[in-house]
GROMACS .gro file of C-alpha atoms in nm:
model
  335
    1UNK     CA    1   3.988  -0.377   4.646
    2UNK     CA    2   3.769  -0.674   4.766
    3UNK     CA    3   4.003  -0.879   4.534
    4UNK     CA    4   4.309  -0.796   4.626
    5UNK     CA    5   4.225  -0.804   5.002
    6UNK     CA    6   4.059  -1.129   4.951
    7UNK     CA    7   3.728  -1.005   5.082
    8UNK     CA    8   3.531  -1.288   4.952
    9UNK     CA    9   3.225  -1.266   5.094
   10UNK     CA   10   3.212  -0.844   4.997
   11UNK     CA   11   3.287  -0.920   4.685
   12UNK     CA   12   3.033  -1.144   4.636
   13UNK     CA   13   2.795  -0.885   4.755
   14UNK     CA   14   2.965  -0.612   4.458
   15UNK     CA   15   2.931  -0.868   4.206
   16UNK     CA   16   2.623  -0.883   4.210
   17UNK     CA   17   2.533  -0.526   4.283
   18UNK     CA   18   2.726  -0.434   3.993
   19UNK     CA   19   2.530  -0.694   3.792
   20UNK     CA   20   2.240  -0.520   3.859
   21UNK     CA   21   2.400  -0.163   3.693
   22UNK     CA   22   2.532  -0.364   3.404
   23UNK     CA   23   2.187  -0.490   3.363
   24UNK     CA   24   2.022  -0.135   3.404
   25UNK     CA   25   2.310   0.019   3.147
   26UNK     CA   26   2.157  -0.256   2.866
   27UNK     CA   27   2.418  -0.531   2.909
   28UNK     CA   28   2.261  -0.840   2.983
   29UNK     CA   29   2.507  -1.043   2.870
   30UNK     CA   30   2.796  -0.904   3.124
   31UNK     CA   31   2.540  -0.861   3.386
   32UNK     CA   32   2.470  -1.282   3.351
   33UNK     CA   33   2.880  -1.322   3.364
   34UNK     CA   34   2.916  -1.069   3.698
   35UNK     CA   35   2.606  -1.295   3.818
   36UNK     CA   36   2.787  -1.620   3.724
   37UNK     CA   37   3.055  -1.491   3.889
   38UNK     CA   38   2.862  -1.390   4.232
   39UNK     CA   39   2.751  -1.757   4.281
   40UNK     CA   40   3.133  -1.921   4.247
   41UNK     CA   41   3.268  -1.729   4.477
   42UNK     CA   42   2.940  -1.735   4.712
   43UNK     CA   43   2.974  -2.092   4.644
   44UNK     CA   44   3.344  -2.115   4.779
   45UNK     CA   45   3.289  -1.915   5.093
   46UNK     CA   46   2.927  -2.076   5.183
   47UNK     CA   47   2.774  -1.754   5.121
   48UNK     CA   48   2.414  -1.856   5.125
   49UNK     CA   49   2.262  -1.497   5.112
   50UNK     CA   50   2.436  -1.386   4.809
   51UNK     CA   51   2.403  -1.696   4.648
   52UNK     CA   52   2.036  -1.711   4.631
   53UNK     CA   53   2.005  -1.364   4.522
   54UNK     CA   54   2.271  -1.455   4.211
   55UNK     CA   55   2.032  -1.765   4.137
   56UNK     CA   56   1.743  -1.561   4.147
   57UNK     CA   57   1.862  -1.255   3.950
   58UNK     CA   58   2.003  -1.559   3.683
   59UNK     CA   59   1.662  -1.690   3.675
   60UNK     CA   60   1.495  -1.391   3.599
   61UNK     CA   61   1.741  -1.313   3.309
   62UNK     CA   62   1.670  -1.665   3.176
   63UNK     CA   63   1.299  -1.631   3.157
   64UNK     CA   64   1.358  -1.266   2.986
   65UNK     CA   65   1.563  -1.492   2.718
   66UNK     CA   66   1.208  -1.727   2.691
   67UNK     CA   67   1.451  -2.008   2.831
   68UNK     CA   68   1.146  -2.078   3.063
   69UNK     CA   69   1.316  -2.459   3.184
   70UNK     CA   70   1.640  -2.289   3.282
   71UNK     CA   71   1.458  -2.021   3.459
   72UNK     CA   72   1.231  -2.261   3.728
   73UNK     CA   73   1.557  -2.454   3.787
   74UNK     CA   74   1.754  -2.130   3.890
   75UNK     CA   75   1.422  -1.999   4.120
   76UNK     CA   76   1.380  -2.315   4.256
   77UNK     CA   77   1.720  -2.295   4.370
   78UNK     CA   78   1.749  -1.986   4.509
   79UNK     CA   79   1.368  -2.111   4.686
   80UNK     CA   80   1.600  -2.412   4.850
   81UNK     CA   81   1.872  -2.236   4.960
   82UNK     CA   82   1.597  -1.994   5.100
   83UNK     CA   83   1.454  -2.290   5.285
   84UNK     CA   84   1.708  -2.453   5.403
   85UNK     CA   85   1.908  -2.160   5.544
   86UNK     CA   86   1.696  -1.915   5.779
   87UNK     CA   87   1.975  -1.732   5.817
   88UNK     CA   88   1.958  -1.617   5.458
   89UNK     CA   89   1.598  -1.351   5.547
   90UNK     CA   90   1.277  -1.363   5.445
   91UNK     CA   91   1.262  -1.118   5.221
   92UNK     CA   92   1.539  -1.323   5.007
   93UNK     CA   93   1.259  -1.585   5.021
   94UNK     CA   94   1.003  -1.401   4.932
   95UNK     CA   95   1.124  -1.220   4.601
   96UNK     CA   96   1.197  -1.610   4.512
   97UNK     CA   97   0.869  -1.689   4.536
   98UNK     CA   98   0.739  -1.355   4.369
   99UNK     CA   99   1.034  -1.420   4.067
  100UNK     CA  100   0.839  -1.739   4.013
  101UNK     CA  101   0.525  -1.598   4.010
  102UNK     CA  102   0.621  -1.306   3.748
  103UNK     CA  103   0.782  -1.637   3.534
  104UNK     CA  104   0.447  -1.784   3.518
  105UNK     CA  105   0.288  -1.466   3.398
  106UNK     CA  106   0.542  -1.489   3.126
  107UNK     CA  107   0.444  -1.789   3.054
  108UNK     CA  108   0.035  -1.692   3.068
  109UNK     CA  109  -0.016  -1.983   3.300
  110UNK     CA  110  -0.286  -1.723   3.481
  111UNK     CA  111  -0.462  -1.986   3.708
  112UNK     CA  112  -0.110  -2.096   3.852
  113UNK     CA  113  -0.007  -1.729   3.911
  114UNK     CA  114  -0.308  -1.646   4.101
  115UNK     CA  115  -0.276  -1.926   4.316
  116UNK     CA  116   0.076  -1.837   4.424
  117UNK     CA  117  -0.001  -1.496   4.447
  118UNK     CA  118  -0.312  -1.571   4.691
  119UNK     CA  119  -0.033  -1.808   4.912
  120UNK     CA  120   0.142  -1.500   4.957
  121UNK     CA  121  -0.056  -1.276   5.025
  122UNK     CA  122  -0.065  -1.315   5.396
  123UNK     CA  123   0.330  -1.393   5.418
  124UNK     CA  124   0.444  -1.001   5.332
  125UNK     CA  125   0.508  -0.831   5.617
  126UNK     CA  126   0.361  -0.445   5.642
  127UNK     CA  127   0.759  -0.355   5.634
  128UNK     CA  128   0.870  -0.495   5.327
  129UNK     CA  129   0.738  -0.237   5.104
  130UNK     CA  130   0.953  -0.366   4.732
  131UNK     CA  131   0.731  -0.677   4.813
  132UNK     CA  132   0.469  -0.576   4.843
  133UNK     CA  133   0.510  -0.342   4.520
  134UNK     CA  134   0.582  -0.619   4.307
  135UNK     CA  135   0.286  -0.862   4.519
  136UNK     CA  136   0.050  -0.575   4.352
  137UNK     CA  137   0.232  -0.520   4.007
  138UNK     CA  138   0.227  -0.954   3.922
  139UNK     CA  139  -0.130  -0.924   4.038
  140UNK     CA  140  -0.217  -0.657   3.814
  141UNK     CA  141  -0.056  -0.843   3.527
  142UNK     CA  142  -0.259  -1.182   3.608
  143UNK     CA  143  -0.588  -0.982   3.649
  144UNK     CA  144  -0.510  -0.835   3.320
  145UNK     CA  145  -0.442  -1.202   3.164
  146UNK     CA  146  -0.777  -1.312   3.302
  147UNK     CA  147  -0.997  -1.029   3.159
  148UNK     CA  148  -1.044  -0.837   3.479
  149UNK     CA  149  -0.976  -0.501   3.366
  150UNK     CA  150  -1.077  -0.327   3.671
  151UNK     CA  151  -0.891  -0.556   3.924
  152UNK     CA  152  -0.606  -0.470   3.777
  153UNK     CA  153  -0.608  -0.112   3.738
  154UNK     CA  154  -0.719  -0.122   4.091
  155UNK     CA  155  -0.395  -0.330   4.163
  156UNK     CA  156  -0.164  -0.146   3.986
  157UNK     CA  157  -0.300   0.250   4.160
  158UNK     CA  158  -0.254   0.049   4.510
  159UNK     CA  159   0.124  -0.054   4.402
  160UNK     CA  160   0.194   0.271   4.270
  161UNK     CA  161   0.044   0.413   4.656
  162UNK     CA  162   0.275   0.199   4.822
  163UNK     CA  163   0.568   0.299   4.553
  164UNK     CA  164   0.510   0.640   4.616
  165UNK     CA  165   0.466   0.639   5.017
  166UNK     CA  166   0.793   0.447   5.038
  167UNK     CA  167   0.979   0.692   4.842
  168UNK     CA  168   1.075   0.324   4.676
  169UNK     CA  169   1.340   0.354   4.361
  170UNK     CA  170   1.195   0.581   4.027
  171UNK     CA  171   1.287   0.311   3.810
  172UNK     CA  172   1.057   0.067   3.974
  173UNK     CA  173   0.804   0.355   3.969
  174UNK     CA  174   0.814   0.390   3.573
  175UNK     CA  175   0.768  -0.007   3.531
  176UNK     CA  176   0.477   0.045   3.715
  177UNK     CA  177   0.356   0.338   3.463
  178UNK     CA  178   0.382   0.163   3.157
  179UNK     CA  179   0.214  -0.134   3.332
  180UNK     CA  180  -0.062   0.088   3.390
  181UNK     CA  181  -0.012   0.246   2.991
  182UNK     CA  182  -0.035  -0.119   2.886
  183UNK     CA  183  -0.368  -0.136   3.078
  184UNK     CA  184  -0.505   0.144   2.916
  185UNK     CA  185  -0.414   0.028   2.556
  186UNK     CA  186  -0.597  -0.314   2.654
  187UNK     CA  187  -0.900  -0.108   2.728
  188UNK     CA  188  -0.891   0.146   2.398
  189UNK     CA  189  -0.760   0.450   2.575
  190UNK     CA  190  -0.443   0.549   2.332
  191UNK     CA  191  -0.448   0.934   2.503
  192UNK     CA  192  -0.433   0.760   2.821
  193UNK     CA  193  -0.175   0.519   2.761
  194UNK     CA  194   0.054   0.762   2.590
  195UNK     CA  195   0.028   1.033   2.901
  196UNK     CA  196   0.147   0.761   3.106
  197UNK     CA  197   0.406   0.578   2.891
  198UNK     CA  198   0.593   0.981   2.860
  199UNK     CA  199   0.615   0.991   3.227
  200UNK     CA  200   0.736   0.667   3.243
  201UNK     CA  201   1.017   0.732   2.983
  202UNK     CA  202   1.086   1.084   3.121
  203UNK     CA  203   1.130   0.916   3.481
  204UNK     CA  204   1.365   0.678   3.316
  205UNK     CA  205   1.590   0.864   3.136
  206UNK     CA  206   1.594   1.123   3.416
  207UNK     CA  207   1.734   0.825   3.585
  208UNK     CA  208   1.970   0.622   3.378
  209UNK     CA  209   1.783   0.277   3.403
  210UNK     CA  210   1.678   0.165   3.108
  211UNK     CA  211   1.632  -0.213   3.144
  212UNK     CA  212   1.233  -0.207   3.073
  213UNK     CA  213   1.328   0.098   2.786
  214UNK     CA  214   1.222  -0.094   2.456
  215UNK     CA  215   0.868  -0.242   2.645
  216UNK     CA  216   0.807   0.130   2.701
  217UNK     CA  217   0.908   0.220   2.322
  218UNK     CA  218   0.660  -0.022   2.220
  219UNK     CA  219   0.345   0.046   2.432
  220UNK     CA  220   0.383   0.427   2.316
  221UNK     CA  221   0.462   0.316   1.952
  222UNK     CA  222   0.150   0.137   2.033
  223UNK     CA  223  -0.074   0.427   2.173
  224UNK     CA  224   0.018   0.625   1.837
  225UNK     CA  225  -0.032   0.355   1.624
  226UNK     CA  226  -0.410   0.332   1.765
  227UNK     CA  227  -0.433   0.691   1.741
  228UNK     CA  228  -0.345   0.685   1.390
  229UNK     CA  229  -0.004   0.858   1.423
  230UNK     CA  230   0.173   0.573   1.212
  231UNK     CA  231   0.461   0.793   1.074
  232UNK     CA  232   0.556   0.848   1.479
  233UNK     CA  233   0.489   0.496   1.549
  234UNK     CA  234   0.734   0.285   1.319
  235UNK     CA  235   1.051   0.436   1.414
  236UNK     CA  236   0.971   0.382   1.740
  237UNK     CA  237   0.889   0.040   1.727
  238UNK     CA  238   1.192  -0.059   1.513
  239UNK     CA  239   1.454   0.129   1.792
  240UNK     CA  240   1.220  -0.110   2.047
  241UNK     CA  241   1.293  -0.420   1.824
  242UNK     CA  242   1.647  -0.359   1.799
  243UNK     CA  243   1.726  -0.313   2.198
  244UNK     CA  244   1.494  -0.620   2.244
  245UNK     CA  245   1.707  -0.802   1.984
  246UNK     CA  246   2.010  -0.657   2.144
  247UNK     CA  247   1.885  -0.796   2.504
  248UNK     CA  248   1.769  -1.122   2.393
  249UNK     CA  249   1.446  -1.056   2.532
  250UNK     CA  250   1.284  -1.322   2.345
  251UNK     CA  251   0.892  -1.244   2.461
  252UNK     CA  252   0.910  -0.885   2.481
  253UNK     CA  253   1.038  -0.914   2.109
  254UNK     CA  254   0.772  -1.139   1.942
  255UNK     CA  255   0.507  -0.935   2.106
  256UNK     CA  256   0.676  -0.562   1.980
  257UNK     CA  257   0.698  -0.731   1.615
  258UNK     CA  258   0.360  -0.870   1.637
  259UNK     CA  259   0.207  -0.493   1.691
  260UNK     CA  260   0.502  -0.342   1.457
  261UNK     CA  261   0.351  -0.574   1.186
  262UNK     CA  262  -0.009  -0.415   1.278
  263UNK     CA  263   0.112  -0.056   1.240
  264UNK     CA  264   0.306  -0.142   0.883
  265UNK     CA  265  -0.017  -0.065   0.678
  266UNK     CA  266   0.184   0.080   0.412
  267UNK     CA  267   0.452  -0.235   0.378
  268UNK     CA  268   0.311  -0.547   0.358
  269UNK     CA  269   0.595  -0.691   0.323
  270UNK     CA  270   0.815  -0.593   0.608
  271UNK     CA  271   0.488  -0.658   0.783
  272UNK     CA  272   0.457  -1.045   0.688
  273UNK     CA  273   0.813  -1.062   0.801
  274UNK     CA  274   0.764  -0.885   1.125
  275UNK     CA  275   0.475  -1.102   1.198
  276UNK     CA  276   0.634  -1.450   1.073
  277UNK     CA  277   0.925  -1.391   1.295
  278UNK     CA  278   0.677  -1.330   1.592
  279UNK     CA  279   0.490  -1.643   1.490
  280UNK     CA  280   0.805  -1.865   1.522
  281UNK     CA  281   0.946  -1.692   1.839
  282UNK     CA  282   0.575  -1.753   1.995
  283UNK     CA  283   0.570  -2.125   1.869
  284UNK     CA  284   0.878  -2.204   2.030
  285UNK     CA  285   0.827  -2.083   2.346
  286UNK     CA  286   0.498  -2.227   2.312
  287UNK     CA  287   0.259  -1.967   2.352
  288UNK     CA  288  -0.055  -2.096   2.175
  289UNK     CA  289  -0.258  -1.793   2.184
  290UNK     CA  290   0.048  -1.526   2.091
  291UNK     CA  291   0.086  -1.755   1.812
  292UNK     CA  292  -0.279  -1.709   1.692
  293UNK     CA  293  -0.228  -1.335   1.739
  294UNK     CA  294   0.120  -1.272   1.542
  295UNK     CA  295  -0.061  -1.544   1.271
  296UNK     CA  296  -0.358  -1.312   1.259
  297UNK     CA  297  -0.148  -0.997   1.197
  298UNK     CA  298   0.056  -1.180   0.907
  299UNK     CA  299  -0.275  -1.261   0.722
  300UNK     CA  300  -0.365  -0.917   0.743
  301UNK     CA  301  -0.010  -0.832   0.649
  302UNK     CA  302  -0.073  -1.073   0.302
  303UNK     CA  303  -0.442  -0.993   0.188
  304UNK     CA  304  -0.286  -0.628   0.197
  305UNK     CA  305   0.051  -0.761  -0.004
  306UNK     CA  306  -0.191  -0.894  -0.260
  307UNK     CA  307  -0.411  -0.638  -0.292
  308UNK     CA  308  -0.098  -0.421  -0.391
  309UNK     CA  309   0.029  -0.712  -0.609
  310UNK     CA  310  -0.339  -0.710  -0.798
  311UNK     CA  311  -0.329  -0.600  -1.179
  312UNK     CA  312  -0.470  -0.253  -1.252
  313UNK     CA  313  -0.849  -0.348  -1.413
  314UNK     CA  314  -0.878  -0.651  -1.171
  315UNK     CA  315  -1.237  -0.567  -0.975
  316UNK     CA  316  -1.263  -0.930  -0.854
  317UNK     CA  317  -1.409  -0.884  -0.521
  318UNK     CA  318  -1.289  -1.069  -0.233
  319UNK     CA  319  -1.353  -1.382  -0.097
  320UNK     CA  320  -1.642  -1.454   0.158
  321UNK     CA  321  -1.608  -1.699   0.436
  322UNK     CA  322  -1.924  -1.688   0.719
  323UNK     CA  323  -1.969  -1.346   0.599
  324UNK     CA  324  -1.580  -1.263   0.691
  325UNK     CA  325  -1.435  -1.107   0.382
  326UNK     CA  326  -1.099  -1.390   0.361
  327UNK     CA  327  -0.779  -1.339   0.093
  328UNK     CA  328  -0.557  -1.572   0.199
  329UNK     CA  329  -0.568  -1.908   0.229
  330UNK     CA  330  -0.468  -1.932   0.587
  331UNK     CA  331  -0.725  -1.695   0.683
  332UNK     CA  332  -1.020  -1.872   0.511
  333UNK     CA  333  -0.856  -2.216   0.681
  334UNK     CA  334  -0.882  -2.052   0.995
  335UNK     CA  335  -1.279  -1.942   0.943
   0.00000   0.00000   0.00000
């Protein structure tokens, strides 16, 4: 209708709200072209408003494809139409700001995050409760980057308060679940983690947005792993690999094969795949430390290979390195 009555600067607006379905309903790729969309026609009619929030939603799809460059050009954008045109709100400025600041905990840049986080603190106003949700949630995450365990469980309970006092949408309740079940696996508390994680996928199929599905797949495909439920965990973990793969979600999908490769005690082999595709997604986004992770989890993945591969009657023991029992080569090059 907004087509054919040439209502511009509406459609513009349904564009992008649509966008944000097709992105819920698990098509990214649509949701980027509605987006794409958005902007030419904001673009046409000087539609400053809508056109930040199109750069902004495209740069937060770009840094869930690990195309981190692409991603701070979009934000920084949307952050200069924000600037330069009051008349576009505040708030439109401030989820900029807070899309950069959950790109740079993509990006484990934890010191930056904090920084920005701290600069905002005292710019959210008591009435803009989504931003100050998602203020708590990215702190939560950095806190967790940094080692502060109890920060951030603090961090995330306060979101959730504000979540739940604002009656604010149950999809952005259930990211902040299995933010908390994530929490909980970083501190050894599977049962934990996995009480959370359900509620988190119960709220979200109860509600039909599944655009954080497969991170939730894998942090309960986690839980059972660590609570020696293997059988549940694979399947679980390969349906969370293949949305990821089907989203593009570049990160999210190093880091599930990465723990998938962990849980694969009884295949080696798919496990030093897993793990070797982690390593090279994590090398070339240039995650140093993810890389030393998924590298970690493919040694274990081989010494177990070749202790399968080892001839019956073959009581060699192991390898010492600094008292480390070591395999592979890589591992004994890394001791």
């Amino acid at each position: 209708l907004f087509r054919l009555h040439s209502e511009h600067l509406m459609l513009a607006s349904a564009l992008v709200a649509r966008s944000n379905i097709q992105w819920g309903l698990g098509h990214p790729g649509y949701a980027e072209y509605l987006l794409t969309e958005a902007l030419d026609v904001s673009a046409k009619t000087g539609n400053y408003r809508t056109a930040s929030v199109a750069l902004r939603q495209l740069g937060i799809f770009k840094y869930h494809q690990s195309d981190y460059s692409q991603s701070e050009d979009l934000l920084k954008a949307s952050l200069k139409i924000c600037r330069d045109h009051p008349g576009v709100g505040r708030a439109n400025l401030l989820r900029a700001r807070l899309a950069h600041v959950r790109l740079l905990t993509i990006k484990q840049d934890w010191d930056a995050s904090l920084g920005e986080l701290r600069d905002l603190e005292a710019e959210i106003e008591l009435d803009d409760v989504l931003s100050r949700v998602l203020w708590h949630e990215y702190l939560s995450i950095t806190l967790l980057g940094r080692g502060e365990y109890d920060k951030a469980i603090e961090a995330i309970h306060v979101a959730q308060n504000f979540a739940i006092e604002a009656q604010i949408a149950s999809y952005v309740f259930a990211e902040l679940l299995w933010q908390e079940a994530a929490l909980h696996l970083e501190l050894f508390s599977p049962v934990k983690a996995l009480e959370l994680v359900n509620k988190a996928i119960a709220i979200t199929e109860q509600c039909g947005n599944y655009r954080e599905y497969a991170q939730m797949l894998r942090v309960k495909a986690t839980a059972l792993y660590l609570l020696a439920r293997i059988d549940e965990a694979v399947p679980l973990f390969q349906e969370a690999v293949a949305e990821l793969r089907r989203r593009n979600n570049q990160y999210e999908l190093a880091l599930t094969l990465t723990r998938m490769a962990e849980a694969l005690e009884k295949d080696p082999h798919a496990a030093s795949e897993a793990a070797s595709e982690a390593v090279a997604i994590f090398t070339r986004i240039d995650l140093p430390r993810m890389v030393a992770e998924a590298r970690h989890a493919y040694d274990v993945a081989q010494l177990r290979a070749q202790a399968v591969a080892r001839p019956p009657g073959d009581t060699r023991p192991p390898r010492k390195v600094g008292g480390v029992i070591a395999e592979s080569g890589a591992m004994r090059a890394l001791l």
